[in-house]
DNA sequence: ATGGGTCCT
DNA sequence: AGGACCC
């Protein structure tokens, strides 16, 4: 829809000015803040089906399949109970479930619109949002966590939702950041549900790969936090290399040809051999992925590359508008030189120990074949350096396992432990050593200036786990959604709308939730703020102030300048 | 196995 | 532009 034009210049300026302050201010937390990011991954439940059920609530109680061509691309949970599943042929589906209601899903318009609303909503909390398809979003909430950590007592923290491989988990200073991340994720899921009527899962981890992987462990409508030391367990739980995001069909075939099948196979395979097949960069990348390393930044969506536009003969008429609007950005942010002005913004060192357990006496048995491989590989077993490295291993790292890791991964681990003194106290240190100086903060903070600071207000009503003020408004209608999703999760006590909380709980009964959901997000928020008369620390931003900047910076400036992106780019058209 | 997407070369 | 990856 419409987006406000112009007016972002203020943004850019405030960004610049906030930069130093931000960096300075966080110096006390430097060690922790640089040691690891907090990344959220949101994944909406059967997205197309949810959208159709919002458009036609009568479908909620029926088995619903979304059809493209002759395939059921997704279906609601009622249909799943009847044996229908994604990517099933229509004939098979109808055979399993004769009452199945089919809705054509070839026109993506409505899905796209709702998808962008979700992204916009998330962006109103923090601009570091990256879309993945229509129904997934990554968020880097490191800064938000850091801020919240400062003014929240540890005793007021808790883990919202599940913690991977734990029944329950007390918060201490080792895991406080993850706990805060889980609380933020819960608030955002609540916001998505309240304002848009959509449920979904979230994963909280220290990088995108793991956040995505862990988000699916409890479905639907639940969230899971990964503690860094559980990384290895999560990775080895994957049944096959194709399950590793980033490894696709082609790569899988090549790996199979090399005799690799499991995640562990790839973790332990000699790098030089991998390089022969994939090239150095790619070989390292996929091996790191197998270990749970992922230093890729959360890259906000924006109009297609500006950088290319710069180099290109100015021809592209596709994004002329964006170009015009962002001339300034192009010159100041998008150029490669930015990289040099900061401390290696792009090359974060990610260093969570892949094969570490808190204190397991014994690691899973290694396969002989792999051990053999390792021994014959110089890259994986260089004894000289290894001894020195070993002596520096922090507690919790099993030396035997460590030795088996590829050298480049060993080096990453070690360097992370060397860097910061206290960083190693965390099992999963340094996701990005560069984030300290990273401009990301400014962007985030600057964004929060003019804009309200939803995260804080959201926090307020969630601070007390027991009371969900939001939900009290109306507990009537729309029980179907509650039934579908509300109570699935036993251990997720703080989770989203427990049946007591109806969708759109903030909306007065005389307002149609769907109509409401169609309003621009900022308008929605303004209305919500009014309705709930919460002390809402923040007054909604001036409706147009916040959607104007743009974010063209891509990879190179990724973490840094993304701050100035704005919602305008989210207009599908 | 469709109809989107993004990123890298 | 083509390839690989993602949903």
XYZ file of N, CA and C (backbone and C1' of nucleotides) in Angstrom, chain A residues 68-71 87 108 112 554-555, chain B:
90
model
N -2.831 -25.899 -5.053
C -2.196 -25.274 -6.218
C -2.030 -26.372 -7.248
N -2.568 -26.111 -8.380
C -2.576 -27.163 -9.391
C -3.215 -28.418 -8.799
N -2.535 -29.493 -8.833
C -3.135 -30.701 -8.274
C -2.512 -31.081 -6.932
N -1.878 -30.115 -6.336
C -1.217 -30.393 -5.055
C -1.851 -29.648 -3.892
N 2.003 -31.028 0.552
C 2.558 -31.578 -0.677
C 1.951 -32.917 -1.072
N -1.561 -15.468 -5.052
C -0.831 -15.259 -3.805
C -1.090 -13.907 -3.154
N 0.534 -12.743 0.315
C 1.621 -11.777 0.266
C 1.324 -10.592 1.170
N 23.298 -4.269 1.618
C 23.134 -5.704 1.621
C 24.227 -6.297 2.442
N 24.620 -7.391 2.041
C 25.610 -8.142 2.778
C 26.719 -7.319 3.381
P 6.436 -34.643 -9.005
O 6.286 -33.120 -9.398
C 5.070 -32.705 -9.963
C 4.946 -31.234 -9.697
C 5.745 -30.374 -10.679
O 5.090 -29.119 -10.764
C 6.597 -30.031 -8.550
P 5.293 -28.456 -12.169
O 4.572 -27.058 -11.900
C 3.448 -27.072 -11.130
C 3.257 -25.898 -10.228
C 3.845 -24.567 -10.670
O 2.760 -23.638 -10.777
C 4.348 -25.022 -8.389
P 2.902 -22.466 -11.739
O 2.980 -21.209 -10.767
C 2.256 -21.164 -9.550
C 3.019 -20.198 -8.681
C 3.742 -19.114 -9.491
O 3.642 -17.904 -8.768
C 5.274 -20.227 -8.158
P 3.955 -16.594 -9.434
O 5.569 -16.715 -9.524
C 6.458 -15.859 -8.813
C 6.176 -15.827 -7.347
C 7.203 -15.009 -6.603
O 6.575 -13.842 -6.094
C 7.192 -17.265 -5.798
P 7.430 -12.553 -6.070
O 8.452 -12.724 -4.875
C 9.824 -12.632 -5.130
C 10.565 -13.321 -4.028
C 12.049 -13.030 -4.033
O 12.266 -11.885 -3.237
C 11.656 -15.358 -3.790
P 13.409 -10.936 -3.557
O 14.622 -11.786 -2.977
C 14.627 -12.103 -1.587
C 15.916 -12.815 -1.289
C 17.132 -11.996 -1.718
O 18.081 -11.999 -0.673
C 17.176 -14.140 -2.730
P 19.211 -10.956 -0.711
O 20.372 -11.939 -1.178
C 20.759 -12.980 -0.299
C 21.758 -13.863 -1.015
C 22.958 -13.090 -1.558
O 24.138 -13.698 -1.080
C 22.023 -14.503 -3.221
P 25.514 -13.024 -1.342
O 26.096 -13.984 -2.466
C 26.054 -15.387 -2.253
C 26.672 -16.090 -3.449
C 27.908 -15.394 -4.002
O 28.871 -16.383 -4.301
C 26.300 -15.628 -5.704
P 30.331 -15.938 -4.615
O 30.421 -16.176 -6.176
C 29.713 -17.266 -6.712
C 29.977 -17.386 -8.199
C 31.148 -16.587 -8.726
O 31.951 -17.462 -9.517
C 29.167 -16.034 -9.932
